[in-house]
CSV table of C-alpha atoms and ligand atoms in Angstrom, one decimal:
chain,number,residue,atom,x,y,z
A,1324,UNK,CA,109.8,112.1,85.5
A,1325,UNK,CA,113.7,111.4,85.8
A,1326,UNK,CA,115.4,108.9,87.3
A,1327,UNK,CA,116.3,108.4,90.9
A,1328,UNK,CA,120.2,109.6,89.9
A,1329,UNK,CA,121.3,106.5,92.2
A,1330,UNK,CA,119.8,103.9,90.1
A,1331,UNK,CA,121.4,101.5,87.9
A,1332,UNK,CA,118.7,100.1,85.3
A,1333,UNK,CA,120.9,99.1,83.2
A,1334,UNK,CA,122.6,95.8,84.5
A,1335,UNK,CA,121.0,92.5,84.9
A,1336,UNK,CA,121.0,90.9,88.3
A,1337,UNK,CA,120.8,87.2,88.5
A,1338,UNK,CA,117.3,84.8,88.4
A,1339,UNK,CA,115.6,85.2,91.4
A,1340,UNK,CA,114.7,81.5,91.4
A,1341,UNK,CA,114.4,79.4,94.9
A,1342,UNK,CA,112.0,81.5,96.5
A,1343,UNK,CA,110.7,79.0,99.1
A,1344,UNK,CA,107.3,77.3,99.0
A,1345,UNK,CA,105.6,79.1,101.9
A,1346,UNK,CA,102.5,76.7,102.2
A,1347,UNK,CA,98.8,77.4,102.1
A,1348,UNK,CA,98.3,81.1,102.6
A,1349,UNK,CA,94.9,84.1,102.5
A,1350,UNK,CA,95.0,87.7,101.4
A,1351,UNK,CA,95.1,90.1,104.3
A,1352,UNK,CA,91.5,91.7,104.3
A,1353,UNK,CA,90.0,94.1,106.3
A,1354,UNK,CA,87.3,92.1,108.0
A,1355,UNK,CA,89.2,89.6,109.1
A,1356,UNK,CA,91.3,92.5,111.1
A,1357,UNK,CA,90.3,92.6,114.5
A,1358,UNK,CA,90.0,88.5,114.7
A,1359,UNK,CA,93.7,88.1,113.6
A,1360,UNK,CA,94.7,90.5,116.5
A,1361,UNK,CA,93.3,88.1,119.1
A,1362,UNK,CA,93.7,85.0,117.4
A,1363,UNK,CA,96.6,82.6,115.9
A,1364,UNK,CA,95.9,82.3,112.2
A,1365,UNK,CA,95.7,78.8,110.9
A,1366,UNK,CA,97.5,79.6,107.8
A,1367,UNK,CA,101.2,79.3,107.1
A,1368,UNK,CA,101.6,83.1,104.9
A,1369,UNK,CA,99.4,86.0,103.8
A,1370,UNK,CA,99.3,88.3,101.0
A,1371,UNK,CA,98.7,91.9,100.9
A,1372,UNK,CA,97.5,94.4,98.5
A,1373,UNK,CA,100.5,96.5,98.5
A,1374,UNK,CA,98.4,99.6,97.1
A,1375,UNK,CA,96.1,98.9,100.5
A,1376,UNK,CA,99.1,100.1,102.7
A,1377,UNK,CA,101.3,102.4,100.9
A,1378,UNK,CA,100.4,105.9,102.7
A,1379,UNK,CA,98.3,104.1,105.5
A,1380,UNK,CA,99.7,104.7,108.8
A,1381,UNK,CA,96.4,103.7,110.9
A,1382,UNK,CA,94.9,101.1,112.5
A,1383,UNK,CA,96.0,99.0,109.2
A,1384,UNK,CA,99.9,99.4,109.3
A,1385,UNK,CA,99.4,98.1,113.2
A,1386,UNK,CA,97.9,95.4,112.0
A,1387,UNK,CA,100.2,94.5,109.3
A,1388,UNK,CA,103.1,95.1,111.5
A,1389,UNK,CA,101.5,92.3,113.7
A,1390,UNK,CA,100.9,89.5,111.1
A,1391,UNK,CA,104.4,90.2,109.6
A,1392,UNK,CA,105.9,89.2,113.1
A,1393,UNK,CA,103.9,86.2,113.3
A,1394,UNK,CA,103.5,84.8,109.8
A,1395,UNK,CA,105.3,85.4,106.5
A,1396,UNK,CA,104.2,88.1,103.9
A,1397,UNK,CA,103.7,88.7,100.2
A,1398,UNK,CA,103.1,91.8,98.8
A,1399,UNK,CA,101.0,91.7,95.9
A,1400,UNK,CA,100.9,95.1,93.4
A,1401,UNK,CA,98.0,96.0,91.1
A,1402,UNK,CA,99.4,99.6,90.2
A,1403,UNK,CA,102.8,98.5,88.5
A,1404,UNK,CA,101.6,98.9,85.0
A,1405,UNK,CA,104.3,96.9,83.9
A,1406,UNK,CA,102.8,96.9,80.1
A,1407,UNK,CA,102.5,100.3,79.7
A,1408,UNK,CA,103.8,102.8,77.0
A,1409,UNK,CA,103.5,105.1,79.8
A,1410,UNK,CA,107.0,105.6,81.9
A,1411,UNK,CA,107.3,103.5,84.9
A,1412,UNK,CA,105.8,105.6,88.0
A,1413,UNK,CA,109.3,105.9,90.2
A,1414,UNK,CA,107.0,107.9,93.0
A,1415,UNK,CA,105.0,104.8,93.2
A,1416,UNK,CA,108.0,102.9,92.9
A,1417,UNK,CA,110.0,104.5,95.8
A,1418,UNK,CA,106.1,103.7,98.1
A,1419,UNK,CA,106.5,100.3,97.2
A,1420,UNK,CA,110.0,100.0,97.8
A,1421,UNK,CA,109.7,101.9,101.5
A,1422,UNK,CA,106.5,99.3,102.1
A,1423,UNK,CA,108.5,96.5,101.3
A,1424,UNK,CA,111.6,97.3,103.7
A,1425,UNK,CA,108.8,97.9,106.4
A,1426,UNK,CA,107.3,94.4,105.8
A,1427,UNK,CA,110.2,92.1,104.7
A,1428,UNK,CA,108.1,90.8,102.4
A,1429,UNK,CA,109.2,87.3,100.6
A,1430,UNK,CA,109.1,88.7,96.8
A,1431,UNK,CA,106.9,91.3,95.6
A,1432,UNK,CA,104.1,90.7,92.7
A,1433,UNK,CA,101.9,92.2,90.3
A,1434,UNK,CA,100.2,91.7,87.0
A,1435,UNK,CA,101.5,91.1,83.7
A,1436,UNK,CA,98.9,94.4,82.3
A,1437,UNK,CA,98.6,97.7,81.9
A,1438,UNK,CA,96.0,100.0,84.3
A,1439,UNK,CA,96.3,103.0,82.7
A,1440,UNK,CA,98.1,105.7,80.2
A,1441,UNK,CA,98.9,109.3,80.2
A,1442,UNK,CA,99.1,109.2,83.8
A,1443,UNK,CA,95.6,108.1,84.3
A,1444,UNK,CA,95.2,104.9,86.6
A,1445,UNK,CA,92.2,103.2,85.3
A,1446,UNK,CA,92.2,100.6,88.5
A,1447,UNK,CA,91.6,97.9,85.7
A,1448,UNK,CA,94.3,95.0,85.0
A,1449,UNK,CA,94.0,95.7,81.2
A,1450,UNK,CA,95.4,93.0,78.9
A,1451,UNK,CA,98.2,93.6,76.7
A,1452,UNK,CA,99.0,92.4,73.0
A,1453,UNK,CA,101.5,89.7,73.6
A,1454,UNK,CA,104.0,90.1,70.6
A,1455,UNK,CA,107.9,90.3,69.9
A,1456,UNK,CA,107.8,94.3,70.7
A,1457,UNK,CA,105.6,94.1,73.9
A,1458,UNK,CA,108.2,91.2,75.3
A,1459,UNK,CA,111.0,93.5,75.2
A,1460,UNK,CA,109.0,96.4,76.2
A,1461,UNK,CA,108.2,94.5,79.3
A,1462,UNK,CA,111.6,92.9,79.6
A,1463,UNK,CA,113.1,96.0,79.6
A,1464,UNK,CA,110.9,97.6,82.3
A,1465,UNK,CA,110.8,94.2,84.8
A,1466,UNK,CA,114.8,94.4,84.5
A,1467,UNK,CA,114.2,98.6,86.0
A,1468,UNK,CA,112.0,97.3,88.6
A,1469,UNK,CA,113.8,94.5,89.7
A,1470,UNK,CA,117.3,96.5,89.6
A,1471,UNK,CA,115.4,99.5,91.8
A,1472,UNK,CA,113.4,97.4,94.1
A,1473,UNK,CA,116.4,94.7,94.8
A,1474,UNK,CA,113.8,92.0,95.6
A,1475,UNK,CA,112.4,89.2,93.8
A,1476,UNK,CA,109.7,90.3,91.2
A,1477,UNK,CA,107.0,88.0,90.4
A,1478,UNK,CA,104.7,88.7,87.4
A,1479,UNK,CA,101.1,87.0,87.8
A,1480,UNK,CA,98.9,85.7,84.4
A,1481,UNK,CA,95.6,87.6,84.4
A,1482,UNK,CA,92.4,86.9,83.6
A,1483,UNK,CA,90.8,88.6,80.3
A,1484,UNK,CA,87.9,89.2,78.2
A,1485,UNK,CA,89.5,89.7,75.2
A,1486,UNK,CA,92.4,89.4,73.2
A,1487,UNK,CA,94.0,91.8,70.2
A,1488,UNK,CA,94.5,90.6,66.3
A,1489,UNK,CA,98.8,92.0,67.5
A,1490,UNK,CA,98.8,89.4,69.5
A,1491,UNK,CA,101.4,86.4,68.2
A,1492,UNK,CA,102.7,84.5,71.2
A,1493,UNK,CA,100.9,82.5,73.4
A,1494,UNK,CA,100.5,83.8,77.1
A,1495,UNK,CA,101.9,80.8,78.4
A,1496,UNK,CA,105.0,81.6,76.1
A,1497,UNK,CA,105.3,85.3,76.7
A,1498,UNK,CA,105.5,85.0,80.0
A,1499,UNK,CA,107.8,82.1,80.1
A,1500,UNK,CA,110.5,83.9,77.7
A,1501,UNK,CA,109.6,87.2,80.3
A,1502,UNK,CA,111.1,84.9,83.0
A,1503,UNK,CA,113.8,83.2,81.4
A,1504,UNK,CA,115.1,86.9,79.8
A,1505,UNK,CA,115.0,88.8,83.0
A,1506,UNK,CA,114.9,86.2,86.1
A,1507,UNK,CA,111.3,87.3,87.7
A,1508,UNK,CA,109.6,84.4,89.1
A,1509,UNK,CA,105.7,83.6,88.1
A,1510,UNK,CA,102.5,83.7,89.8
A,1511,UNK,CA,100.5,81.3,88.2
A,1512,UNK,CA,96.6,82.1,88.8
A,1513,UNK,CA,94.9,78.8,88.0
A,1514,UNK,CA,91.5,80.7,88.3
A,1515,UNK,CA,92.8,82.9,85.5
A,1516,UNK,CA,94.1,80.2,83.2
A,1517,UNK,CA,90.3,78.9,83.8
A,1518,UNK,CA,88.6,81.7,82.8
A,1519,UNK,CA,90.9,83.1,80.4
A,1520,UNK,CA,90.8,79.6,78.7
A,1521,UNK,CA,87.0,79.5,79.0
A,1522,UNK,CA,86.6,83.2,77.4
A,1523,UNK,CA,88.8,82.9,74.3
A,1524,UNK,CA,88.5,78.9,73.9
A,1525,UNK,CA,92.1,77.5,74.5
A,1526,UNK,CA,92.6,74.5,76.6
A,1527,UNK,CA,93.8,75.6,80.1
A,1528,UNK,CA,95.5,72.0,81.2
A,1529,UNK,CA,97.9,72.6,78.1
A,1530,UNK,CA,98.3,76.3,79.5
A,1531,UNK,CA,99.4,74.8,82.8
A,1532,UNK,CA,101.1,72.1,80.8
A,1533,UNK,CA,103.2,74.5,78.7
A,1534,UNK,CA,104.4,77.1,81.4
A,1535,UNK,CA,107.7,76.9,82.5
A,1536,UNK,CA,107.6,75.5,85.6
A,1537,UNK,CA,111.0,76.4,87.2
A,1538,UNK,CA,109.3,79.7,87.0
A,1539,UNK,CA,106.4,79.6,88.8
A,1540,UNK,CA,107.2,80.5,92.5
A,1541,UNK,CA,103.5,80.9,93.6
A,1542,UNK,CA,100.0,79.9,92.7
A,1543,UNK,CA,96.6,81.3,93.1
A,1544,UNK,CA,93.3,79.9,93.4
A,1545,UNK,CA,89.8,81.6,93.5
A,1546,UNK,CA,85.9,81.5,92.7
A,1547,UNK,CA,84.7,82.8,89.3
A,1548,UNK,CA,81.0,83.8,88.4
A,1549,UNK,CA,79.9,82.2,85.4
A,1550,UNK,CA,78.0,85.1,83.6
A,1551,UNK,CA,76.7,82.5,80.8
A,1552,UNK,CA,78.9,83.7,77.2
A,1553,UNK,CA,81.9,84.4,80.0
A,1554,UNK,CA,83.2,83.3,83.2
A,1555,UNK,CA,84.4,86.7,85.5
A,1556,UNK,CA,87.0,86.7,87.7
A,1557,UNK,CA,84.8,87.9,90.9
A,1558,UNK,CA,86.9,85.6,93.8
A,1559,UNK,CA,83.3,86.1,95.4
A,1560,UNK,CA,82.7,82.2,95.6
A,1561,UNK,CA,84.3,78.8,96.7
A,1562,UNK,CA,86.8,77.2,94.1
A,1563,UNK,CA,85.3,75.1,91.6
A,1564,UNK,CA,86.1,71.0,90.6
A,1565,UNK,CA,87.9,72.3,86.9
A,1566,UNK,CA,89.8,74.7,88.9
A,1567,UNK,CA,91.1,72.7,91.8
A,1568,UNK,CA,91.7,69.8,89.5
A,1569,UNK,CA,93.9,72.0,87.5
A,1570,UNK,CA,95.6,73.2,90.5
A,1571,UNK,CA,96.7,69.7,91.5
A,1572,UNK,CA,98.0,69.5,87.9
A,1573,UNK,CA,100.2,72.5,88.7
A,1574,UNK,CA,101.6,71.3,91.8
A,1575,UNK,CA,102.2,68.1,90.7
A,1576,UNK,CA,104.1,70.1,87.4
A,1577,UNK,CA,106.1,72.7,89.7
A,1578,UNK,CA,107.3,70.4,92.2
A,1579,UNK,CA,105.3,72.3,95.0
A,1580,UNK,CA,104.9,75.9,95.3
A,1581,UNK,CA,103.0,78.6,97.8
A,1582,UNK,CA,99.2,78.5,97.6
A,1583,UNK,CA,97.2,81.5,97.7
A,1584,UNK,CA,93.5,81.8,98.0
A,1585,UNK,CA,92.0,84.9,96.5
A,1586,UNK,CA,88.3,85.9,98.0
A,1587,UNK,CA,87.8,89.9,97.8
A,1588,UNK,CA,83.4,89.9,97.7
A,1589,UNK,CA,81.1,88.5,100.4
A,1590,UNK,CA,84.4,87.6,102.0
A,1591,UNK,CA,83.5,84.4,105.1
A,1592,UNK,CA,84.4,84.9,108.2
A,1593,UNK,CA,88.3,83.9,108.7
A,1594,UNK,CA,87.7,80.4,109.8
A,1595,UNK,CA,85.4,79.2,106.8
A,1596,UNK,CA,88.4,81.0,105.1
A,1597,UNK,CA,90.2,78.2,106.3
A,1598,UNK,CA,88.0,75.8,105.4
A,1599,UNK,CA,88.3,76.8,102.3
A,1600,UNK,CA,91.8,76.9,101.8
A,1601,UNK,CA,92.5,73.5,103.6
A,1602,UNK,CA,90.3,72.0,100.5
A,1603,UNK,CA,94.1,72.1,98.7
A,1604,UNK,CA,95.1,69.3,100.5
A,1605,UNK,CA,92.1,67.1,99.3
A,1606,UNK,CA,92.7,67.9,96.1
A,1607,UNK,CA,96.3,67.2,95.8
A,1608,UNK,CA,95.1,63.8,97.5
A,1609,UNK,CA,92.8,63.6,94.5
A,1610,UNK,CA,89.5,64.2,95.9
A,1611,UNK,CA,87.2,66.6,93.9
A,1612,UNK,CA,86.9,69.2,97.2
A,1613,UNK,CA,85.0,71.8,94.1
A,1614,UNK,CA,81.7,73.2,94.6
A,1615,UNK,CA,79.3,74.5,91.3
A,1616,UNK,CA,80.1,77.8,90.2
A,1617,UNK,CA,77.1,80.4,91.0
A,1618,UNK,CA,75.9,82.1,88.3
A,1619,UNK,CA,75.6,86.2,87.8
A,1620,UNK,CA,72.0,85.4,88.4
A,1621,UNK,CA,72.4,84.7,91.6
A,1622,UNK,CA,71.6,80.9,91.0
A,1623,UNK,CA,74.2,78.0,91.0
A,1624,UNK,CA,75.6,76.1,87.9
A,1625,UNK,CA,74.3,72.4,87.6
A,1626,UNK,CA,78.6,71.9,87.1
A,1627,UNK,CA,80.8,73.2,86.3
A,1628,UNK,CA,81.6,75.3,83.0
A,1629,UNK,CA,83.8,73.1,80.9
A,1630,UNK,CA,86.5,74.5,78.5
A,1631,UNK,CA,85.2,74.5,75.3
A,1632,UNK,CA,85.8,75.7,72.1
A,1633,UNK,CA,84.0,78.8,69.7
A,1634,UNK,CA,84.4,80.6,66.5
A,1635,UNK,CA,85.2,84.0,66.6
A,1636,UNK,CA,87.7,87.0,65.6
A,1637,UNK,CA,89.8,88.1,68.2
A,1638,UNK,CA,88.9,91.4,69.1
B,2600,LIG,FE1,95.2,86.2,91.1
């Protein structure tokens, strides 16, 4: 596909740094719709699924028009690509672009990944060998995006289930150099570095340790399902103690940054949404707000999982 003639992809723009810290803030789900209509939100900022509202002119854009007059917005990608060997999807692109001058959004974010090849979108946020030709693959691209979309992009850790034997920089390094090289911000998911760490057995405080914290504009917290061997990201479940203790960590590290809580399965109602997300100011106070992780089983982990270490090849 060519390129819009009007785009320059070539020049840098500068870091996109000093995004502010918009508070304690929820993903915009469709149950919670018709409550937020009729009610003032107790939360300070929401995040979208961007893919949720690119094409959609219904009930849902009415919606999203209302809670971007009232409260600020983040639009949050999963169909980027970014790591793909495929070319960058400038229809998708121009969607995203069009959603973003209808909602104003604060920065726009997706996943450092890949979701598909030859045109096919798997709908997976597939890991990518981290290595000295995938950084400049990706720093290339995330200077295109950023240069076409003329907003802050923010780039978010995922979580994985495996890793490849190309792989020869650390995550936390990759996407440290991605920021420093082309200006995006971070979205740090702590959940992620949690199960990530627990899946390939590297220690998630030095992770969280190790980022580069000038980076990180935004962080996200959610509820794994410890599935015995690995932990899934299912953000079906309160956040557990290792998880908000690593978040304090984080805030403490960054200086302060927009919160985010994740929950996509057996989604509460709005207010015990709150609940839930009001639990970050206990545990930057240092209380231990966590609950047990719930197993695939359906049953609930004594405690939590803690990071440990195995033997193994990376596969
Ligand atoms: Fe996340």
């Amino acid at each position: 596909m060519m390129l819009d003639s009007t785009l320059d992809v070539s020049a840098s723009r500068p870091p996109r740094r000093g995004l502010p810290n918009l508070g304690l803030g929820v993903g915009l789900r469709n149950k919670h719709f018709s409550y937020l209509m009729t009610h003032d939100p107790d939360v300070d900022w929401f995040e979208i699924i961007s893919e949720n509202f690119i094409d959609n002119y219904g009930y849902a854009r009415s919606v999203l028009k209302h809670v971007a007059s009232v409260r600020s917005v983040v639009m949050h990608g999963v169909s980027l690509s970014i790591g793909s060997t495929d070319p960058l999807d400038w229809e998708y692109l121009k969607k995203l672009k069009a959603l973003a001058e209808f909602v104003n959004p604060a920065w726009v974010s997706d996943h450092l990944c890949w979701t598909g090849v030859a045109g096919v979108n798997t709908h997976d946020l597939l890991p990518m060998p981290l290595n000295e030709e995938s950084l400049s693959h990706v720093t290339e691209r995330v200077h295109q995006v950023q240069n076409f979309l003329e907003r802050p992009l923010v780039l978010e850790n995922p979580s994985s289930y495996l890793e490849f034997k190309e792989s020869t920089i650390a995550e936390w390094t990759f996407l440290s150099e991605l920021a420093s090289e082309t200006g995006c911000g971070l979205l740090l998911d702590v959940n992620n570095v949690y199960v990530s760490g627990y899946n390939h057995g590297f220690d998630a405080e030095h992770y969280i340790r190790s980022i580069s914290h000038d980076a990180v504009v935004q962080i996200h917290l959610a509820g794994p399902t410890d599935c015995g061997r690995y932990l899934v990201d299912t953000h079906d479940q309160p956040v557990p103690t290792r998880v908000w203790e690593l978040y304090k960590l984080a805030q403490e590290l960054t200086g302060g940054v927009s919160t985010l809580l994740e929950w996509d399965a057996n989604i509460p109602d709005f207010p015990e949404l709150v609940v839930e997300l009001r639990k970050a100011e206990a545990a930057l106070r240092g209380e231990n707000p966590g609950a047990p992780i719930h197993k695939s089983d359906g049953t609930s982990a004594v405690s939590n999982p803690v990071d440990f270490q195995f033997s193994t090849d990376n596969v």
